[in-house]
mmCIF file of N, CA and C in Angstrom:
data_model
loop_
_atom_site.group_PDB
_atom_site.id
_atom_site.type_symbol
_atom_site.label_atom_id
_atom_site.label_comp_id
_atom_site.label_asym_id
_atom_site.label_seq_id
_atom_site.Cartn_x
_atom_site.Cartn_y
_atom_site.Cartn_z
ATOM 1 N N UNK Z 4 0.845 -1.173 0.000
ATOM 2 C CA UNK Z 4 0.000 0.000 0.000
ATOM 3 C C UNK Z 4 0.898 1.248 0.000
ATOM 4 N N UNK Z 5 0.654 1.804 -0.866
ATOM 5 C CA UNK Z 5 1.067 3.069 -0.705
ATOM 6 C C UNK Z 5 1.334 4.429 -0.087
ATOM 7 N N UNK Z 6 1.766 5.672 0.149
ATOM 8 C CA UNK Z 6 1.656 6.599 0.924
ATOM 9 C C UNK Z 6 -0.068 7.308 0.477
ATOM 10 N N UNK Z 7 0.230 6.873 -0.803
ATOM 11 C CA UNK Z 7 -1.648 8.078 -1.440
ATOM 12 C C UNK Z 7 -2.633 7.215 -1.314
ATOM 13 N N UNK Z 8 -2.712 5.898 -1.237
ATOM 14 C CA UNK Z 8 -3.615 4.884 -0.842
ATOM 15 C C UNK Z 8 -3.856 4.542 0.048
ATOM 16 N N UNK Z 9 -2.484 4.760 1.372
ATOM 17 C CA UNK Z 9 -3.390 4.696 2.539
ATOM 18 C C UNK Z 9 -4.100 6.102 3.234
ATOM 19 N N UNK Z 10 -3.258 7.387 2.907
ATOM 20 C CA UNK Z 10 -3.839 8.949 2.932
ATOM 21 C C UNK Z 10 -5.763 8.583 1.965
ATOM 22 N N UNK Z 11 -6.063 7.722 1.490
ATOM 23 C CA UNK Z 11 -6.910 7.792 0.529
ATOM 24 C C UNK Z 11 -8.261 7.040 1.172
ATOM 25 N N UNK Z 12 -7.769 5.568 1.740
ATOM 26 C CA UNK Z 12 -8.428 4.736 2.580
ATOM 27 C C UNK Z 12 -8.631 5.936 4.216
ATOM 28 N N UNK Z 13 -7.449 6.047 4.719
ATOM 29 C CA UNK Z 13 -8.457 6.863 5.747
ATOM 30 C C UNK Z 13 -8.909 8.111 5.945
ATOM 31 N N UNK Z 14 -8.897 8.772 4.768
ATOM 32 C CA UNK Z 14 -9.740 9.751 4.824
ATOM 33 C C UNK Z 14 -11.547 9.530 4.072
ATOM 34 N N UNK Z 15 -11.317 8.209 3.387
ATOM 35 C CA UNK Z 15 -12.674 7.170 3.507
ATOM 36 C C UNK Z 15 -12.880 6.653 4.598
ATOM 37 N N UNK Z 16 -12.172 6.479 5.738
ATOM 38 C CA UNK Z 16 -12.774 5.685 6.699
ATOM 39 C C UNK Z 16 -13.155 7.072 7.451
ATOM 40 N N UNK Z 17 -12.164 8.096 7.598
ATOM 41 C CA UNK Z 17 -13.142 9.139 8.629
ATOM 42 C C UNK Z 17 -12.606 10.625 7.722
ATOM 43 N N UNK Z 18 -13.597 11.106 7.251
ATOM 44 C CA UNK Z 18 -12.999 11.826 6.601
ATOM 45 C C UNK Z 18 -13.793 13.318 7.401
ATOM 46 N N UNK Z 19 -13.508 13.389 8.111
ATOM 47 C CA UNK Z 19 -14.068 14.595 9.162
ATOM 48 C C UNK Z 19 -12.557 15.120 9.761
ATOM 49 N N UNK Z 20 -11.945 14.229 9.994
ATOM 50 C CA UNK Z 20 -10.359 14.706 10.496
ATOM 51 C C UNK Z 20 -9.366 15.208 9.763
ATOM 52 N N UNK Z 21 -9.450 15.303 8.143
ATOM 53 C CA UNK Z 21 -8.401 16.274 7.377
ATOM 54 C C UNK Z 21 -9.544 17.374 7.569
ATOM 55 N N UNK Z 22 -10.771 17.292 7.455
ATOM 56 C CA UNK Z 22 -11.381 18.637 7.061
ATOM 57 C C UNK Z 22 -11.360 19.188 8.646
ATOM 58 N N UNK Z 23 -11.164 18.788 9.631
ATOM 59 C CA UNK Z 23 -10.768 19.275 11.077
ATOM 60 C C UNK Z 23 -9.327 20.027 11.221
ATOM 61 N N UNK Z 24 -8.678 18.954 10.293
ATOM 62 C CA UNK Z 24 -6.911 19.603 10.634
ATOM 63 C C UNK Z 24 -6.970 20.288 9.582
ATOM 64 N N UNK Z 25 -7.243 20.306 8.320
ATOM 65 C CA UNK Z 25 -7.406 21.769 7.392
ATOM 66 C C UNK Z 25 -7.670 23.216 8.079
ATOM 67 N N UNK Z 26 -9.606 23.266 9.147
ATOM 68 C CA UNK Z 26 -9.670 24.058 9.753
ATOM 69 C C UNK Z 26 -8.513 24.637 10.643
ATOM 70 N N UNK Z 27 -8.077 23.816 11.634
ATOM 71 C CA UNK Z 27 -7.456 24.295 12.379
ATOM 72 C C UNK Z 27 -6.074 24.875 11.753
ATOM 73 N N UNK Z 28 -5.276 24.558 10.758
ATOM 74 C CA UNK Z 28 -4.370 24.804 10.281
ATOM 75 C C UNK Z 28 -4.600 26.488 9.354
ATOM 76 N N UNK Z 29 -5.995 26.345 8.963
ATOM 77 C CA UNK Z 29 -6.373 27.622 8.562
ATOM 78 C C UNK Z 29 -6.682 28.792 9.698
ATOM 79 N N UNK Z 30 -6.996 28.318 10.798
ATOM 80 C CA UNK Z 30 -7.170 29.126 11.545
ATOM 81 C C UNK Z 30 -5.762 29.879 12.083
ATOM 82 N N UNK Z 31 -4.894 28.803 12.299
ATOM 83 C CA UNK Z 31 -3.446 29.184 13.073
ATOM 84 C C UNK Z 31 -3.027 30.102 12.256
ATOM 85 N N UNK Z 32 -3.055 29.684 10.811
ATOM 86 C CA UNK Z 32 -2.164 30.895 9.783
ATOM 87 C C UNK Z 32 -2.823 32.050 10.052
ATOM 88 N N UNK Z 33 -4.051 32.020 9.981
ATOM 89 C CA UNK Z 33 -5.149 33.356 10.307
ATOM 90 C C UNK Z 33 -4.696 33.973 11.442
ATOM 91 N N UNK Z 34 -4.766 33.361 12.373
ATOM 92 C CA UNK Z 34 -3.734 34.024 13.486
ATOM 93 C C UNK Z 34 -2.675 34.630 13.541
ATOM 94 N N UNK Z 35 -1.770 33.865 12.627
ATOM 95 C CA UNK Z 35 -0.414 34.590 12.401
ATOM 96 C C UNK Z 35 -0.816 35.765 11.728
ATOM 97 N N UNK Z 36 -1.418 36.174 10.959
ATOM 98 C CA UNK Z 36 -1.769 37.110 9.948
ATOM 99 C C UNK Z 36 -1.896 38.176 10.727
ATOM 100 N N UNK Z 37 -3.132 37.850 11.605
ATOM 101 C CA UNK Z 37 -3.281 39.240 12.331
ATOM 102 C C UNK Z 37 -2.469 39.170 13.021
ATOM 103 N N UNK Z 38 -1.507 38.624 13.833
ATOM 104 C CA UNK Z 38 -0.368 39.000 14.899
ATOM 105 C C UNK Z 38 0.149 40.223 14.124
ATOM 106 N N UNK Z 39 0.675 39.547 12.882
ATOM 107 C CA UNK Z 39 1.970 40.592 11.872
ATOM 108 C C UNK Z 39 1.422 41.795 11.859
ATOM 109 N N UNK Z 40 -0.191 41.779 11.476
ATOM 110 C CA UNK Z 40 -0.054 42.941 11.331
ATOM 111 C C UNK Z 40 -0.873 43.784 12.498
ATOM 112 N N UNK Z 41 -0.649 43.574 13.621
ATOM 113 C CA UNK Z 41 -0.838 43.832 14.777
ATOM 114 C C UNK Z 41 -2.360 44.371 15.226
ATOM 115 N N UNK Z 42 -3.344 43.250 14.889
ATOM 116 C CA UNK Z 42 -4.620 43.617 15.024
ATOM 117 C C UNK Z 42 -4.788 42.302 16.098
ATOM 118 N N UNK Z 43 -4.903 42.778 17.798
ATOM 119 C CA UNK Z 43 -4.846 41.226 18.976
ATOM 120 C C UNK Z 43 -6.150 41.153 18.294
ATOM 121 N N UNK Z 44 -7.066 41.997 18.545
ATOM 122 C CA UNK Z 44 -8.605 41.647 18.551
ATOM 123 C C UNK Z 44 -9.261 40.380 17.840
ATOM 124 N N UNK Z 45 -8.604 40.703 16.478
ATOM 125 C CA UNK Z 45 -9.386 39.686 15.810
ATOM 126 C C UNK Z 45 -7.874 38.502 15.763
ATOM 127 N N UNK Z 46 -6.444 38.819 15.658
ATOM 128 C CA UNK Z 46 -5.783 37.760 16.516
ATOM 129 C C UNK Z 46 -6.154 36.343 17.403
ATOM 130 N N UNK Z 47 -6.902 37.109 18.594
ATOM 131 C CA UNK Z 47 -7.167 36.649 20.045
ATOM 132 C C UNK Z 47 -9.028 35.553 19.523
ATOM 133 N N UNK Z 48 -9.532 36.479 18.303
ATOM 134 C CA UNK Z 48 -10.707 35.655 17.572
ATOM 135 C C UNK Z 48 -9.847 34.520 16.934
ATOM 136 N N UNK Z 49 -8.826 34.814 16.202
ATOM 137 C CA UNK Z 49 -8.718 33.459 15.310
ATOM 138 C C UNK Z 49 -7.914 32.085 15.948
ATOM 139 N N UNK Z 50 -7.302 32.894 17.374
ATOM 140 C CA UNK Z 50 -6.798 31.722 18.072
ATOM 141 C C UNK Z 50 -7.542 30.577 18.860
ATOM 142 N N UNK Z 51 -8.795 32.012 18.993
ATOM 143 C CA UNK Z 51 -9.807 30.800 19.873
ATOM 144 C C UNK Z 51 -10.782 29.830 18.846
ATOM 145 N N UNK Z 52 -10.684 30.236 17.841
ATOM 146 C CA UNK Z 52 -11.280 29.274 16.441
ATOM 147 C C UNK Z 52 -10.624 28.095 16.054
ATOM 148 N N UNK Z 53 -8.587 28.459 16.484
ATOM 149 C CA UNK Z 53 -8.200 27.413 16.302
ATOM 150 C C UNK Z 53 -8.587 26.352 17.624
ATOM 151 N N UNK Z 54 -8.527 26.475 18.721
ATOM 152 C CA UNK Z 54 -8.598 26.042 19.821
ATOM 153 C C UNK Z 54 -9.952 25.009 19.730
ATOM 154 N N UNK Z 55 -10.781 25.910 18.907
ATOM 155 C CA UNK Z 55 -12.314 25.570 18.750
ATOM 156 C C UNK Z 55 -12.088 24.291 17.626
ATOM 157 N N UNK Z 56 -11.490 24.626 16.582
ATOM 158 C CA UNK Z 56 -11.279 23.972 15.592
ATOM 159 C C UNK Z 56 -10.506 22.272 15.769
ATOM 160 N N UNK Z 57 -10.012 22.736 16.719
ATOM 161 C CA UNK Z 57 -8.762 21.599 17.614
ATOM 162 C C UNK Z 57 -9.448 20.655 18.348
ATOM 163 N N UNK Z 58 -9.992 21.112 18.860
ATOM 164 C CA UNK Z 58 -11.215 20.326 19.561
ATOM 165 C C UNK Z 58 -12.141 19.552 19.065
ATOM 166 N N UNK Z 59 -12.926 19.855 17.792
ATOM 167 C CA UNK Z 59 -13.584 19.437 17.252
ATOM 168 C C UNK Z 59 -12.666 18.036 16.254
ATOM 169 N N UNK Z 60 -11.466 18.488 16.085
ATOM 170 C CA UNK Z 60 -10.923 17.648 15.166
ATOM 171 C C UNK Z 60 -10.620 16.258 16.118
ATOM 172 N N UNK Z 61 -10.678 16.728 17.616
ATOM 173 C CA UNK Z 61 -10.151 15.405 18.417
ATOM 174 C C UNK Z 61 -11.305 14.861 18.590
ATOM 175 N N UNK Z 62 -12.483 14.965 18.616
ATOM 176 C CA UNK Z 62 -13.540 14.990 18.949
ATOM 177 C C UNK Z 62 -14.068 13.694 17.712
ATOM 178 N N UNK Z 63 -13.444 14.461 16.632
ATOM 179 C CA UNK Z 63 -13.795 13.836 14.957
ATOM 180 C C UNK Z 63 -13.166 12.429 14.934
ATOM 181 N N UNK Z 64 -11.853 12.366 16.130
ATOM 182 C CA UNK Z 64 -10.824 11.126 15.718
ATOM 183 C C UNK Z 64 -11.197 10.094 16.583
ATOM 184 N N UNK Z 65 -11.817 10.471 17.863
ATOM 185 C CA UNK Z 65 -12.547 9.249 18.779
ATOM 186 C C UNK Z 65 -13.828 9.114 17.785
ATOM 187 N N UNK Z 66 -14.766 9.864 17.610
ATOM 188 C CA UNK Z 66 -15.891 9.499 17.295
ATOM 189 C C UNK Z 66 -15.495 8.226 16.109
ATOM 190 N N UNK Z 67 -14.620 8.521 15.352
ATOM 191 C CA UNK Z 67 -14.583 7.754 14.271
ATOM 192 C C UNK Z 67 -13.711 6.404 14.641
ATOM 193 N N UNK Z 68 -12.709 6.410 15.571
ATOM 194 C CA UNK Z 68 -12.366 5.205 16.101
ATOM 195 C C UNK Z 68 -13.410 4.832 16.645
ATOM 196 N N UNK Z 69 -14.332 4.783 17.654
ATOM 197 C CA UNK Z 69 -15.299 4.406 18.054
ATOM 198 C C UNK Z 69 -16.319 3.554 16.868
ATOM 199 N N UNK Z 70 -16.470 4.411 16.016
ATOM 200 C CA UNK Z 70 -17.452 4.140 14.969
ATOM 201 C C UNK Z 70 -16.499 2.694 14.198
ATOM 202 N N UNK Z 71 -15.252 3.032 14.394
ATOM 203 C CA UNK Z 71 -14.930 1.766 13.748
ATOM 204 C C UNK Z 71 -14.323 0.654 13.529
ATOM 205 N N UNK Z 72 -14.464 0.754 15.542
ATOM 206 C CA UNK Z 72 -14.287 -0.201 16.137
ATOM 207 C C UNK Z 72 -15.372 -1.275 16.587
ATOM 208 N N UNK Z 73 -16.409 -0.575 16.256
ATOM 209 C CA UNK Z 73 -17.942 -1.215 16.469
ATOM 210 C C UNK Z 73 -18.341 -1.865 14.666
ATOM 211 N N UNK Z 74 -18.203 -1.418 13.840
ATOM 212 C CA UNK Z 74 -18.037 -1.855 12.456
ATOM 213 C C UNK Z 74 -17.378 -3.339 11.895
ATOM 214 N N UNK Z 75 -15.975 -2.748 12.547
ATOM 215 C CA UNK Z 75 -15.149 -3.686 12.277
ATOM 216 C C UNK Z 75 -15.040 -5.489 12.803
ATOM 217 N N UNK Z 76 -15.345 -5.888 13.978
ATOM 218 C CA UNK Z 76 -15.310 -6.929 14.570
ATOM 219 C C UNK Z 76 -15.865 -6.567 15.770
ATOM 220 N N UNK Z 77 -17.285 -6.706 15.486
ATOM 221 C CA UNK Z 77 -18.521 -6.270 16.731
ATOM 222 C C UNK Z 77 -18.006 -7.708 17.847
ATOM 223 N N UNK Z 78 -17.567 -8.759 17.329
ATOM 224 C CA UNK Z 78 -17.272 -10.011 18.367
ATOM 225 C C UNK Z 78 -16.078 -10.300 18.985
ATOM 226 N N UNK Z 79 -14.912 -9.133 18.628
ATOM 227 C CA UNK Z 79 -13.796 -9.498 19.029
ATOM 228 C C UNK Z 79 -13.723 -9.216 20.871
ATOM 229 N N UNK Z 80 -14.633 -8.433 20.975
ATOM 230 C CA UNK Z 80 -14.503 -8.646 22.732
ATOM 231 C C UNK Z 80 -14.897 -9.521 22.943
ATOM 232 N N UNK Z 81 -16.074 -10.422 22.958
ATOM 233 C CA UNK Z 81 -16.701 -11.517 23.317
ATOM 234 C C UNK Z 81 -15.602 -12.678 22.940
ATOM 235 N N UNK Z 82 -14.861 -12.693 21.721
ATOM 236 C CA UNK Z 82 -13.695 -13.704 21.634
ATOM 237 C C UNK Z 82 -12.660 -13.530 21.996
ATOM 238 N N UNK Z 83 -12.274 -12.418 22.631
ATOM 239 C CA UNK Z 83 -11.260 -12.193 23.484
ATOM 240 C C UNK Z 83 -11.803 -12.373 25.236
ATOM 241 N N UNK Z 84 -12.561 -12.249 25.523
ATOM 242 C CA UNK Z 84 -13.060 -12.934 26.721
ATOM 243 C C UNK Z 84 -13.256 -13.700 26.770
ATOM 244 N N UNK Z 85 -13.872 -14.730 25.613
ATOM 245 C CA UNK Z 85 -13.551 -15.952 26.194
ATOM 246 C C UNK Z 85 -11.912 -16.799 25.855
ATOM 247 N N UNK Z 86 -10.909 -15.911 25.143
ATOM 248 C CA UNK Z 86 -10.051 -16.420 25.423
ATOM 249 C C UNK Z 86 -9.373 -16.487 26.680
ATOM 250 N N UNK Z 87 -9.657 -15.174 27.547
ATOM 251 C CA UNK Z 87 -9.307 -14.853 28.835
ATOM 252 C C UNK Z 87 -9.687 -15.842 29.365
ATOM 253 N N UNK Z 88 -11.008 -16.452 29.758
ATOM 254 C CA UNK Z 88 -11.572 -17.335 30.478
ATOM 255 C C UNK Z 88 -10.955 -18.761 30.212
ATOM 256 N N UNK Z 89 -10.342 -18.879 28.975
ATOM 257 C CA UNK Z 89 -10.006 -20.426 28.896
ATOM 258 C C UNK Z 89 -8.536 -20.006 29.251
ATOM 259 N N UNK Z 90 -7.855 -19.206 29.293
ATOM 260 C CA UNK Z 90 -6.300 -19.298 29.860
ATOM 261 C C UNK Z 90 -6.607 -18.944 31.181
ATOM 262 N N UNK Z 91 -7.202 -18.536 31.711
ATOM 263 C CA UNK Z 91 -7.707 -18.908 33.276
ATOM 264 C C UNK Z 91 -7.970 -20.281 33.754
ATOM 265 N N UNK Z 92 -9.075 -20.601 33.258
ATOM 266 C CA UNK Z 92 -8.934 -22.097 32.933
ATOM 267 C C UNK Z 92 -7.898 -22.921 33.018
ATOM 268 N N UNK Z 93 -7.253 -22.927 32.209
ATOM 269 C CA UNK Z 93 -5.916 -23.488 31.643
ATOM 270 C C UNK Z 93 -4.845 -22.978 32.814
ATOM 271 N N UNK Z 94 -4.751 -22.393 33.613
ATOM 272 C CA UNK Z 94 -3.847 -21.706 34.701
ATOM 273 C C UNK Z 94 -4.440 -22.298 36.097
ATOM 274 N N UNK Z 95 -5.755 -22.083 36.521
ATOM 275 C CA UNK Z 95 -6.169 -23.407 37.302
ATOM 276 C C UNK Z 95 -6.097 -24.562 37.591
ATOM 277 N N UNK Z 96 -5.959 -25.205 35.937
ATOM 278 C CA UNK Z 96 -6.001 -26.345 36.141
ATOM 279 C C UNK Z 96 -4.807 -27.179 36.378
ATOM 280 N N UNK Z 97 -3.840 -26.587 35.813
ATOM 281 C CA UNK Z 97 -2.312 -26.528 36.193
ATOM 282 C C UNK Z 97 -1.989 -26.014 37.525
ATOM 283 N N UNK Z 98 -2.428 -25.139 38.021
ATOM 284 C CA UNK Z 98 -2.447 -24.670 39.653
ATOM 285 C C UNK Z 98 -2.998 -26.206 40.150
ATOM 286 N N UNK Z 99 -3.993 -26.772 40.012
ATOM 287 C CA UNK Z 99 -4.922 -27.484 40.861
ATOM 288 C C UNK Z 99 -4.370 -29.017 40.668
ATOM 289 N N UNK Z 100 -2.924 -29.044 39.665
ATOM 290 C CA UNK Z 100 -2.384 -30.786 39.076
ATOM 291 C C UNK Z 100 -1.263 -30.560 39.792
ATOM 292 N N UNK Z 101 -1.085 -29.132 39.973
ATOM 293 C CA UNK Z 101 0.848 -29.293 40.824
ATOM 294 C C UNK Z 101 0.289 -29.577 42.282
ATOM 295 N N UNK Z 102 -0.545 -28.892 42.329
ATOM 296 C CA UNK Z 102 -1.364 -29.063 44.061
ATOM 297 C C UNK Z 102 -1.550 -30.396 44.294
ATOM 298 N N UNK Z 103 -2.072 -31.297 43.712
ATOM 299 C CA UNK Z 103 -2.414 -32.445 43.714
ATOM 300 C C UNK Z 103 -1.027 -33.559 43.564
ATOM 301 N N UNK Z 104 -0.079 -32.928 42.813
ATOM 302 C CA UNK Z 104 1.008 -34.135 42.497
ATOM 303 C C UNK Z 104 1.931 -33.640 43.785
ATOM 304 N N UNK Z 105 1.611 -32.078 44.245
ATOM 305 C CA UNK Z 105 2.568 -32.218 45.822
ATOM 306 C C UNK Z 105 1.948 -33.066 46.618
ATOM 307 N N UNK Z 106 0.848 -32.651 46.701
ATOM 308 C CA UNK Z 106 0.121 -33.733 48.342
ATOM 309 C C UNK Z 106 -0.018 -35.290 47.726
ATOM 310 N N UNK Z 107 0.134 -35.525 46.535
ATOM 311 C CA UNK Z 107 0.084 -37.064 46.469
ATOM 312 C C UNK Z 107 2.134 -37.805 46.705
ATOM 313 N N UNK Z 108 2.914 -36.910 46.269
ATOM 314 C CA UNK Z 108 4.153 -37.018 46.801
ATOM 315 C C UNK Z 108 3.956 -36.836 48.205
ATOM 316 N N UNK Z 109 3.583 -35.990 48.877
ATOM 317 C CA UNK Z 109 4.209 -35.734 50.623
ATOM 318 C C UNK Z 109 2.941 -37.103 51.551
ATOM 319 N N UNK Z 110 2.121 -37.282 50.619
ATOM 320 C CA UNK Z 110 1.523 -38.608 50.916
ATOM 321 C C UNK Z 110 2.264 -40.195 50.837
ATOM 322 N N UNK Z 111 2.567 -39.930 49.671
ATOM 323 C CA UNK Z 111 3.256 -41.116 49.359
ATOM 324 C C UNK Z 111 4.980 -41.367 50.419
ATOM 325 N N UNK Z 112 5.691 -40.463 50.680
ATOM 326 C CA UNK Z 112 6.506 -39.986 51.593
ATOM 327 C C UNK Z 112 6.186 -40.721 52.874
ATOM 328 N N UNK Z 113 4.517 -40.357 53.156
ATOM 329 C CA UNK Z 113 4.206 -40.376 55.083
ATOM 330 C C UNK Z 113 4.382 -42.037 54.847
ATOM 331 N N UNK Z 114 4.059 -42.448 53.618
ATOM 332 C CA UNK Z 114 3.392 -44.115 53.480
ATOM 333 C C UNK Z 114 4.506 -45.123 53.572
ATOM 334 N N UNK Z 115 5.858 -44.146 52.966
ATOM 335 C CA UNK Z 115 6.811 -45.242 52.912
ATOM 336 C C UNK Z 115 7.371 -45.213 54.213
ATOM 337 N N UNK Z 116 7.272 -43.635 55.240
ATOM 338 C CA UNK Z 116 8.234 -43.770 55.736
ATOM 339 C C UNK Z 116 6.888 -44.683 57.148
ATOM 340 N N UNK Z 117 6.194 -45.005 57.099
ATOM 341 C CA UNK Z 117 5.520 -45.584 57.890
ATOM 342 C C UNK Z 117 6.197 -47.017 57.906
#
């Protein structure tokens, strides 16, 4: 895959987050603009647009992980829990065979030395 094919695929999968980081990137320059030419007022406006803009774009990047993480493999928690549960399982039951092969050794021990 490529650099323009994968830039291509995820701005198909969420394409709210270039047009978020566009805003905000337009806003910052806007900012700079008025710094230079020394107007805070509308400055101190375009910084809080970026701020505004910034926000919204993080806002854009959960929503869309969210969105497509629920899309993608709606069952992978349920099959990842029950993998949890069977290596639990599997860790018990090995807990519960060493337990058993000590006390059948420290048994076998009391028997001989009887």
């Amino acid at each position: 895959e490529t650099y323009s094919d994968k830039a291509y695929r995820k701005f198909k999968e969420n394409p709210l987050v270039p047009v978020g980081a566009l805003a905000t990137c337009g806003a910052l320059i806007m900012a700079t603009v008025k710094m230079r030419k020394g107007d805070s007022r509308s400055f101190n406006h375009w910084l809080r647009a970026r701020v505004a803009a910034q926000a919204l774009t993080v806002a854009f990047v959960c929503a869309g992980a969210w969105s497509l993480s629920k899309e993608r493999d709606p069952e992978s928690s349920k099959t990842r829990q029950l993998d949890e549960i069977a290596v639990h399982r599997e860790e018990r039951i090995a807990r519960e065979r060493s337990e058993f092969e000590g006390r059948l050794k420290e048994a076998t021990q009391a028997y001989e030395s009887e």
